Coordinates of C-alpha atoms in Angstrom, one line a residue:
X1 CA 21.0 18.3 -30.4
X2 CA 22.2 14.7 -30.4
X3 CA 20.6 12.3 -32.8
X4 CA 18.9 9.3 -31.4
X5 CA 18.9 5.9 -33.1
X6 CA 15.6 4.2 -33.8
X7 CA 14.1 2.5 -30.7
X8 CA 13.8 -1.3 -30.6
X9 CA 11.1 -3.4 -29.0
X10 CA 8.2 -2.1 -26.9
X11 CA 10.1 0.8 -25.3
X12 CA 8.6 4.3 -25.4
X13 CA 10.2 7.1 -27.4
X14 CA 10.3 10.2 -25.2
X15 CA 11.3 12.3 -28.2
X16 CA 8.1 11.6 -30.1
X17 CA 6.8 15.2 -30.6
X18 CA 3.4 13.9 -31.8
X19 CA 2.3 13.3 -28.2
X20 CA 2.4 15.3 -25.0
X21 CA 5.0 14.3 -22.5
X22 CA 2.4 13.2 -19.9
X23 CA 1.0 10.6 -22.3
X24 CA 4.4 9.2 -23.1
X25 CA 5.1 9.1 -19.4
X26 CA 1.9 7.3 -18.7
X27 CA 2.6 4.6 -21.3
X28 CA 5.9 3.8 -19.6
X29 CA 4.5 4.3 -16.1
X30 CA 1.5 1.9 -16.2
X31 CA 3.5 -1.3 -16.8
X32 CA 6.0 -0.2 -14.2
X33 CA 3.3 0.3 -11.6
X34 CA 1.6 -3.0 -12.4
X35 CA 4.9 -4.7 -12.0
X36 CA 5.3 -3.3 -8.5
X37 CA 1.8 -4.2 -7.6
X38 CA 2.2 -7.8 -8.8
X39 CA 5.4 -8.2 -6.9
X40 CA 3.7 -7.0 -3.7
X41 CA 0.7 -9.2 -4.4
X42 CA 3.0 -12.2 -4.6
X43 CA 4.4 -11.3 -1.2
X44 CA 0.9 -10.7 0.2
X45 CA -0.2 -14.1 -0.9
X46 CA 2.8 -15.6 0.9
X47 CA 1.9 -13.7 4.1
X48 CA -1.6 -15.1 4.0
X49 CA -0.4 -18.6 3.9
X50 CA 2.4 -18.1 6.4
X51 CA 0.1 -16.3 8.7
X52 CA 0.1 -12.8 10.3
X53 CA 2.8 -13.7 12.8
X54 CA 5.8 -13.1 10.6
X55 CA 6.8 -9.5 9.9
X56 CA 10.1 -9.9 8.2
X57 CA 11.2 -8.6 4.9
X58 CA 14.5 -8.3 3.0
X59 CA 15.1 -5.3 0.9
X60 CA 17.4 -5.5 -2.0
X61 CA 18.7 -2.2 -3.4
X62 CA 19.9 -2.0 -7.0
X63 CA 22.3 1.0 -7.4
X64 CA 20.7 3.8 -9.4
X65 CA 24.0 4.4 -11.2
X66 CA 23.4 1.6 -13.7
X67 CA 20.0 3.1 -14.7
X68 CA 21.4 6.6 -15.1
X69 CA 24.3 5.4 -17.3
X70 CA 22.2 3.0 -19.4
X71 CA 19.5 5.7 -19.8
X72 CA 22.2 8.3 -20.9
X73 CA 23.9 5.8 -23.3
X74 CA 20.5 4.7 -24.8
X75 CA 19.5 8.3 -25.2
X76 CA 22.7 8.9 -27.1
X77 CA 22.1 5.9 -29.3
X78 CA 25.3 4.1 -28.1
X79 CA 24.2 0.4 -27.9
X80 CA 27.7 -0.8 -27.4
X81 CA 28.0 1.3 -24.2
X82 CA 24.6 0.0 -23.1
X83 CA 25.9 -3.6 -23.3
X84 CA 29.2 -2.6 -21.6
X85 CA 27.4 -1.0 -18.6
X86 CA 25.0 -4.0 -18.4
X87 CA 27.8 -6.5 -18.4
X88 CA 29.8 -4.7 -15.8
X89 CA 26.8 -4.3 -13.4
X90 CA 25.8 -7.9 -13.9
X91 CA 29.3 -9.1 -12.9
X92 CA 29.3 -6.8 -9.8
X93 CA 25.7 -7.7 -8.7
X94 CA 26.5 -11.4 -9.1
X95 CA 29.5 -11.0 -6.9
X96 CA 27.5 -9.1 -4.3
X97 CA 24.9 -11.8 -4.4
X98 CA 27.5 -14.4 -3.5
X99 CA 28.8 -12.3 -0.6
X100 CA 25.3 -11.9 0.8
X101 CA 24.6 -15.6 0.4
X102 CA 27.7 -16.4 2.4
X103 CA 27.5 -13.7 5.1
X104 CA 23.7 -13.3 5.5
X105 CA 22.9 -16.7 7.0
X106 CA 25.7 -16.2 9.5
X107 CA 24.3 -12.9 10.8
X108 CA 20.6 -13.8 10.5
X109 CA 20.0 -14.8 14.1
X110 CA 21.7 -11.7 15.4
X111 CA 19.7 -9.4 13.1
X112 CA 16.4 -10.9 14.3
X113 CA 17.4 -10.6 17.9
X114 CA 18.3 -7.0 17.3
X115 CA 14.8 -6.5 16.0
X116 CA 13.3 -7.9 19.2
X117 CA 11.7 -10.7 17.3
X118 CA 9.4 -12.6 19.6
X119 CA 11.1 -15.8 20.8
X120 CA 8.1 -18.0 19.8
X121 CA 8.6 -17.2 16.1
X122 CA 12.4 -16.7 16.0
X123 CA 13.2 -20.2 14.5
X124 CA 10.7 -19.7 11.7
X125 CA 11.9 -16.2 11.0
X126 CA 15.5 -17.3 10.9
X127 CA 14.7 -20.1 8.5
X128 CA 12.9 -17.7 6.2
X129 CA 15.7 -15.1 6.4
X130 CA 18.4 -17.7 5.6
X131 CA 16.6 -18.8 2.4
X132 CA 16.2 -15.2 1.3
X133 CA 19.9 -14.5 1.8
X134 CA 20.9 -17.7 0.0
X135 CA 18.9 -16.9 -3.2
X136 CA 20.7 -13.5 -3.6
X137 CA 23.0 -14.7 -6.5
X138 CA 19.9 -15.4 -8.5
X139 CA 17.7 -12.5 -7.5
X140 CA 20.3 -9.7 -7.7
X141 CA 21.1 -10.3 -11.5
X142 CA 17.4 -10.7 -12.3
X143 CA 16.6 -7.4 -10.7
X144 CA 19.5 -5.8 -12.4
X145 CA 18.3 -7.0 -15.8
X146 CA 14.8 -5.6 -15.3
X147 CA 16.5 -2.3 -14.3
X148 CA 18.5 -2.4 -17.6
X149 CA 15.4 -2.9 -19.7
X150 CA 13.6 0.0 -18.0
X151 CA 16.6 2.2 -18.5
X152 CA 16.1 1.8 -22.2
X153 CA 12.4 2.8 -21.9
X154 CA 11.0 -0.7 -21.9
X155 CA 8.8 -1.3 -18.9
X156 CA 6.6 -3.9 -20.7
X157 CA 9.0 -6.8 -21.0
X158 CA 9.9 -6.9 -17.3
X159 CA 6.1 -6.8 -16.6
X160 CA 5.5 -9.9 -18.7
X161 CA 8.0 -12.0 -16.9
X162 CA 7.0 -10.7 -13.5
X163 CA 3.5 -11.9 -14.3
X164 CA 5.0 -15.4 -15.0
X165 CA 7.0 -15.3 -11.7
X166 CA 4.0 -14.1 -9.7
X167 CA 1.7 -16.8 -11.0
X168 CA 4.3 -19.4 -10.3
X169 CA 4.8 -18.0 -6.8
X170 CA 1.1 -18.2 -6.2
X171 CA 1.2 -21.8 -7.3
X172 CA 4.3 -23.0 -5.5
X173 CA 3.8 -21.3 -2.1
X174 CA 0.7 -23.3 -1.0
X175 CA 2.1 -26.4 -2.6
X176 CA 5.2 -26.2 -0.4
X177 CA 3.3 -25.1 2.7
X178 CA 0.7 -27.8 2.5
X179 CA 2.9 -30.5 1.0
X180 CA 0.6 -31.1 -2.0
X181 CA 1.4 -33.8 -4.6
X182 CA 3.8 -35.5 -2.2
X183 CA 6.1 -32.4 -1.8
X184 CA 7.7 -31.8 1.6
X185 CA 6.0 -29.4 3.9
X186 CA 8.5 -26.6 4.2
X187 CA 6.5 -24.3 6.5
X188 CA 7.5 -20.7 6.8
X189 CA 10.4 -21.1 4.4
X190 CA 8.0 -22.0 1.6
X191 CA 7.4 -18.4 0.6
X192 CA 11.1 -17.8 0.1
X193 CA 11.7 -21.1 -1.7
X194 CA 8.8 -20.6 -4.0
X195 CA 10.1 -17.1 -4.7
X196 CA 13.5 -18.4 -5.9
X197 CA 12.0 -21.1 -8.0
X198 CA 9.5 -18.7 -9.7
X199 CA 12.0 -15.9 -10.3
X200 CA 14.7 -18.3 -11.5
X201 CA 12.3 -19.7 -14.1
X202 CA 11.2 -16.2 -15.1
X203 CA 14.8 -15.0 -15.4
X204 CA 15.8 -18.0 -17.6
X205 CA 12.8 -17.3 -19.8
X206 CA 13.6 -13.6 -20.0
X207 CA 17.2 -14.4 -21.2
X208 CA 15.9 -16.8 -23.8
X209 CA 13.4 -14.3 -25.1
X210 CA 15.9 -11.5 -25.4
X211 CA 18.3 -13.9 -27.3
X212 CA 15.5 -15.0 -29.7
X213 CA 14.6 -11.4 -30.4
X214 CA 18.3 -10.4 -30.8
X215 CA 17.7 -7.7 -28.3
X216 CA 20.7 -5.4 -27.6
X217 CA 20.6 -6.6 -24.0
X218 CA 20.6 -10.3 -24.8
X219 CA 23.0 -12.4 -22.8
X220 CA 25.8 -13.6 -25.1
X221 CA 29.5 -14.2 -25.3
X222 CA 30.1 -10.4 -25.4
X223 CA 28.0 -9.8 -22.3
X224 CA 29.8 -12.7 -20.5
X225 CA 33.2 -11.1 -21.3
X226 CA 31.9 -7.8 -20.1
X227 CA 31.0 -9.4 -16.7
X228 CA 34.7 -9.4 -16.1
X229 CA 34.0 -5.8 -15.2
X230 CA 35.2 -2.6 -16.8
X231 CA 36.5 -0.8 -13.8
X232 CA 36.2 2.7 -15.3
X233 CA 32.5 2.1 -15.9
X234 CA 32.1 0.5 -12.5
X235 CA 33.7 3.5 -10.9
X236 CA 31.1 5.7 -12.7
X237 CA 28.3 3.5 -11.4
X238 CA 29.8 3.6 -7.9
X239 CA 30.1 7.4 -7.9
X240 CA 26.4 7.7 -8.8
X241 CA 25.1 4.7 -7.0
X242 CA 27.0 4.7 -3.6
X243 CA 25.2 7.7 -2.2
X244 CA 21.9 6.1 -3.2
X245 CA 23.0 2.8 -1.6
X246 CA 24.0 4.6 1.6
X247 CA 20.5 6.2 1.7
X248 CA 18.9 2.8 1.3
X249 CA 21.0 1.5 4.2
X250 CA 20.2 4.4 6.4
X251 CA 16.5 4.1 5.6
X252 CA 16.6 0.4 6.4
X253 CA 18.4 1.2 9.7
X254 CA 15.7 3.8 10.5
X255 CA 13.0 1.2 9.9
X256 CA 14.8 -1.1 12.3
X257 CA 14.7 1.7 14.9
X258 CA 11.0 2.3 14.2
X259 CA 10.3 -1.5 14.5
X260 CA 12.0 -1.6 17.8
X261 CA 9.7 1.3 19.0
X262 CA 6.6 -0.5 17.7
X263 CA 7.6 -3.9 19.3
X264 CA 7.6 -2.2 22.7
X265 CA 3.8 -2.0 22.5
X266 CA 3.4 -5.8 22.1
X267 CA 2.3 -8.2 19.4
X268 CA -1.0 -6.4 18.4
X269 CA 1.1 -3.3 17.6
X270 CA 3.5 -5.4 15.6
X271 CA 0.7 -7.0 13.7
X272 CA -0.9 -3.6 13.0
X273 CA 2.4 -2.3 11.8
X274 CA 2.7 -5.1 9.4
X275 CA -0.8 -4.7 8.0
X276 CA -0.3 -0.9 7.6
X277 CA 2.9 -1.5 5.8
X278 CA 1.1 -3.8 3.3
X279 CA -1.4 -1.0 2.5
X280 CA 1.2 1.7 2.4
X281 CA 3.2 -0.4 0.1
X282 CA 0.5 -0.2 -2.5
X283 CA 0.1 3.5 -2.0
X284 CA 3.8 4.0 -2.5
X285 CA 3.9 2.3 -5.8
X286 CA 2.8 5.3 -7.9
X287 CA 5.2 7.5 -6.1
X288 CA 8.2 5.2 -6.4
X289 CA 7.3 4.3 -10.0
X290 CA 7.0 7.9 -11.0
X291 CA 10.3 8.8 -9.4
X292 CA 12.0 5.9 -11.3
X293 CA 10.4 7.0 -14.5
X294 CA 11.5 10.6 -14.1
X295 CA 15.0 9.5 -13.5
X296 CA 15.0 7.2 -16.6
X297 CA 13.4 9.9 -18.8
X298 CA 15.7 12.5 -17.5
X299 CA 18.8 10.4 -18.2
X300 CA 17.7 9.7 -21.8
X301 CA 17.1 13.5 -22.3
X302 CA 20.6 14.3 -21.0
X303 CA 22.2 11.5 -23.1
X304 CA 20.5 12.9 -26.2
X305 CA 21.4 16.5 -25.3
X306 CA 17.7 17.4 -25.0
X307 CA 17.8 19.1 -21.6
X308 CA 15.1 21.4 -22.9
X309 CA 12.6 18.5 -22.3
X310 CA 13.5 18.1 -18.6
X311 CA 10.9 20.7 -17.5
X312 CA 8.2 18.7 -19.3
X313 CA 9.3 15.5 -17.6
X314 CA 9.2 17.1 -14.2
X315 CA 5.8 18.7 -14.7
X316 CA 4.3 15.5 -16.1
X317 CA 5.8 13.4 -13.2
X318 CA 4.6 15.7 -10.5
X319 CA 1.1 16.1 -12.0
X320 CA 0.7 12.3 -12.3
X321 CA 1.9 11.8 -8.7
X322 CA -0.9 14.0 -7.3
X323 CA -3.5 12.7 -9.7
X324 CA -2.8 9.0 -9.4
X325 CA -1.7 9.0 -5.8
X326 CA -4.5 11.3 -4.8
X327 CA -7.2 9.0 -6.2
X328 CA -5.5 5.9 -4.6
X329 CA -5.2 7.5 -1.2
X330 CA -8.8 8.8 -1.3
X331 CA -10.0 5.2 -2.0
X332 CA -7.9 3.8 0.8
X333 CA -9.3 6.4 3.3
X334 CA -12.9 5.6 2.3
X335 CA -12.4 1.8 2.4
X336 CA -9.7 1.7 5.1
X337 CA -11.6 -0.7 7.5
X338 CA -12.4 -3.1 4.7
X339 CA -8.9 -3.1 3.2
X340 CA -7.2 -3.6 6.6
X341 CA -9.6 -6.5 7.2
X342 CA -7.8 -8.4 4.5
X343 CA -4.8 -8.6 6.8
X344 CA -6.2 -8.5 10.3
X345 CA -9.1 -10.2 12.0
X346 CA -8.6 -9.2 15.6
X347 CA -10.8 -6.2 16.4
X348 CA -8.3 -4.6 18.8
X349 CA -5.4 -4.9 16.3
X350 CA -7.6 -3.7 13.5
X351 CA -8.4 -0.5 15.5
X352 CA -4.7 0.2 16.1
X353 CA -3.9 -0.3 12.4
X354 CA -6.8 2.0 11.3
X355 CA -5.5 4.8 13.6
X356 CA -2.0 4.5 12.2
X357 CA -3.2 4.5 8.6
X358 CA -5.3 7.7 9.2
X359 CA -2.2 9.5 10.4
X360 CA 0.3 8.7 7.7
X361 CA -1.5 7.9 4.4
X362 CA -1.8 11.5 3.1
X363 CA 1.9 12.2 3.4
X364 CA 2.8 9.8 0.7
X365 CA 1.8 12.5 -1.8
X366 CA 4.7 14.5 -0.4
X367 CA 6.9 11.5 -0.6
X368 CA 6.1 11.1 -4.3
X369 CA 6.7 14.7 -5.1
X370 CA 10.1 14.5 -3.4
X371 CA 10.9 11.3 -5.3
X372 CA 10.3 13.1 -8.6
X373 CA 12.7 15.9 -7.8
X374 CA 15.3 13.5 -6.4
X375 CA 15.0 11.3 -9.5
X376 CA 15.4 14.1 -12.0
X377 CA 18.5 15.3 -10.2
X378 CA 20.0 11.8 -10.0
X379 CA 19.4 11.4 -13.8
X380 CA 22.2 14.0 -14.4
X381 CA 24.5 12.3 -11.9
X382 CA 23.8 14.8 -9.1
X383 CA 23.2 12.4 -6.2
X384 CA 25.1 13.6 -3.1
X385 CA 22.8 16.5 -2.1
X386 CA 19.5 14.6 -2.7
X387 CA 20.9 11.7 -0.7
X388 CA 22.0 14.0 2.2
X389 CA 18.5 15.6 2.1
X390 CA 16.8 12.2 2.3
X391 CA 19.1 10.9 5.1
X392 CA 18.6 14.1 7.1
X393 CA 14.8 13.9 6.9
X394 CA 14.9 10.3 8.0
X395 CA 17.4 10.4 10.9
X396 CA 17.1 14.0 12.0
X397 CA 13.3 14.2 11.7
X398 CA 11.5 10.9 11.4
X399 CA 13.3 8.8 14.1
X400 CA 13.6 11.6 16.7
X401 CA 10.0 12.8 16.2
X402 CA 8.8 9.2 16.4
X403 CA 10.7 8.6 19.6
X404 CA 9.7 11.9 21.3
X405 CA 6.0 11.8 20.3
X406 CA 5.9 8.1 21.4
X407 CA 6.4 9.4 24.9
X408 CA 3.2 11.5 24.7
X409 CA 0.9 9.8 22.2
X410 CA 2.0 6.2 22.4
X411 CA 2.0 4.1 19.2
X412 CA 0.3 6.9 17.3
X413 CA 3.3 9.1 18.0
X414 CA 5.6 6.6 16.3
X415 CA 3.6 7.0 13.1
X416 CA 3.6 10.8 13.2
X417 CA 7.3 10.7 12.4
X418 CA 6.6 9.7 8.8
X419 CA 4.6 12.8 7.7
X420 CA 7.1 15.1 9.5
X421 CA 10.0 13.5 7.6
X422 CA 8.3 13.6 4.2
X423 CA 7.3 17.2 4.6
X424 CA 10.9 18.2 5.5
X425 CA 12.3 16.0 2.7
X426 CA 10.1 17.7 0.1
X427 CA 11.1 21.2 1.3
X428 CA 14.8 20.3 1.1
X429 CA 14.7 18.7 -2.3
X430 CA 12.5 21.5 -3.8
X431 CA 14.9 24.1 -2.4
X432 CA 18.0 22.6 -3.9
X433 CA 16.2 21.7 -7.2
X434 CA 15.0 25.3 -7.6
X435 CA 17.9 27.4 -6.4
X436 CA 20.8 25.3 -7.6
X437 CA 20.2 22.3 -9.9
X438 CA 17.7 24.0 -12.2
X439 CA 19.9 27.1 -12.6
X440 CA 22.9 25.0 -13.5
X441 CA 20.9 23.0 -16.1
X442 CA 19.6 26.3 -17.6
X443 CA 23.1 27.6 -17.8
X444 CA 24.3 24.6 -19.8
X445 CA 21.5 25.2 -22.3
X446 CA 22.5 28.9 -22.7

C-alpha cells in the first residue's frame, strides 16, 4: 500500500482507521453542502429583488478531470504534482473564461430568443446575461480553486470564503438595485454585478490566506509558471473531463428543450417552473455534494493504492444519500405550499408549481444514488460509459417522455420526464458498476 504524507490544514483524512468511513464522509460533506446552499441562497436573494419575471441562469461546468487528478496526486502524497495540475487547469480555465467573455455577449440575444423569452423582459434578460458572460475570467478560476481545495479533502476553506461572498452579494444587490448611498440604479443587471464584486473580493482574500498559511496550493511564482500549461497534464484532464463536459452541455441543451415545452403553457407555467427549480435546487444539494465527495474520496483511495476502501466509500455515500435526502424530501412534501409561497404569490401559479413538485421531488433520491455510482467510477478515470448512460437517460428518456406525455397530461406531463430519466439512469449506472467496473477493481486488488 502507498504511504500518504501528513495532511495539512482542515482537510479530512480518509485513511484514519479510528473512525468509521461514514463519519469521515460526513465531516467533509457538511461544509460542502452548506457551500452549495449558501450559493443558492445568494441567487435566491437576487431573484427576490429582481422579481419573479426573470428565469435565466448560467451554468458553469468545471471539468471533473482536475478533481480526479488532484485527488489521486494528493492521496499519493505528491504535492508537486498537485501544484502542477492546479497551475495547468488555472491557465486553461482563465483562457476559457476570456473566450466566453468575448463570445457570450455576442450570442446572448440569439440564445434568449431560442428560449422563447417573452419580449417584454428580453432587454433585461439580455443585460443580465451579458454581465454573467463578461465576469467569466474571474469566476472560472475562482471555481477552479475551490475545486482544487476540495480535491485535497478540504471542504471547509471554500465554505469560509463562500460565506464572505454570499454576505457581500446580499449587501451589494439591493444597493445596486435601489441606488443606495448615491450608487447608480442598475436594475436587473445588479444581481450579476454584485456577484462579480463579491466573488472577486472573496477570491482575492482566499489567495492571500493560502499564501499566509503557506498552503501547497498558494498562488506563487511557481503556480504562475505552471499556468503556461503542461500539455501532458492538460491532455489527462481533457481525457477525463471532456466526457463530463459533454454531458453538462447535453443536460443544458435538454433543459433548453424542456423550457421551450414549459413556455408553451404561458407565463404562469414559466413562473411555476422557476419556483420549482428553486426548491429542487436545494433538494439536489445533498445528492450532488455526496456524488462529488464520493469522487474525491475514491480518487484519494486510488492515488494511495487503497482500493480496498472503495466499497466503504460507496456504502457510506449511498446510505447518506437516502438518509439526508429522504429527510429533506419528506420536509419539502409536508411543507410544500409554505415553501413555494416564498417564490410565488399568485394562487393559480402556486397550484401549478405544487403539482409539479409532487410529481418530481421523490425521484431525486434516485438521482443521488446514480451520482454516487457515477462519481466513484469517475474517480478511477472511467468516465465514458457513465457519461453515455447519463446522456442516454436525458435525451432518450427525459426529453421524449416529457414531449409525449405533454400531449396527454399537459404541463404535468413535462415534469414526468424527470422521474423516468432518473430511474433509467440509476439502472444503467448500477448495471455497469456491478457487472464491469467493480469486477475490474477487484481484479486489480487480487
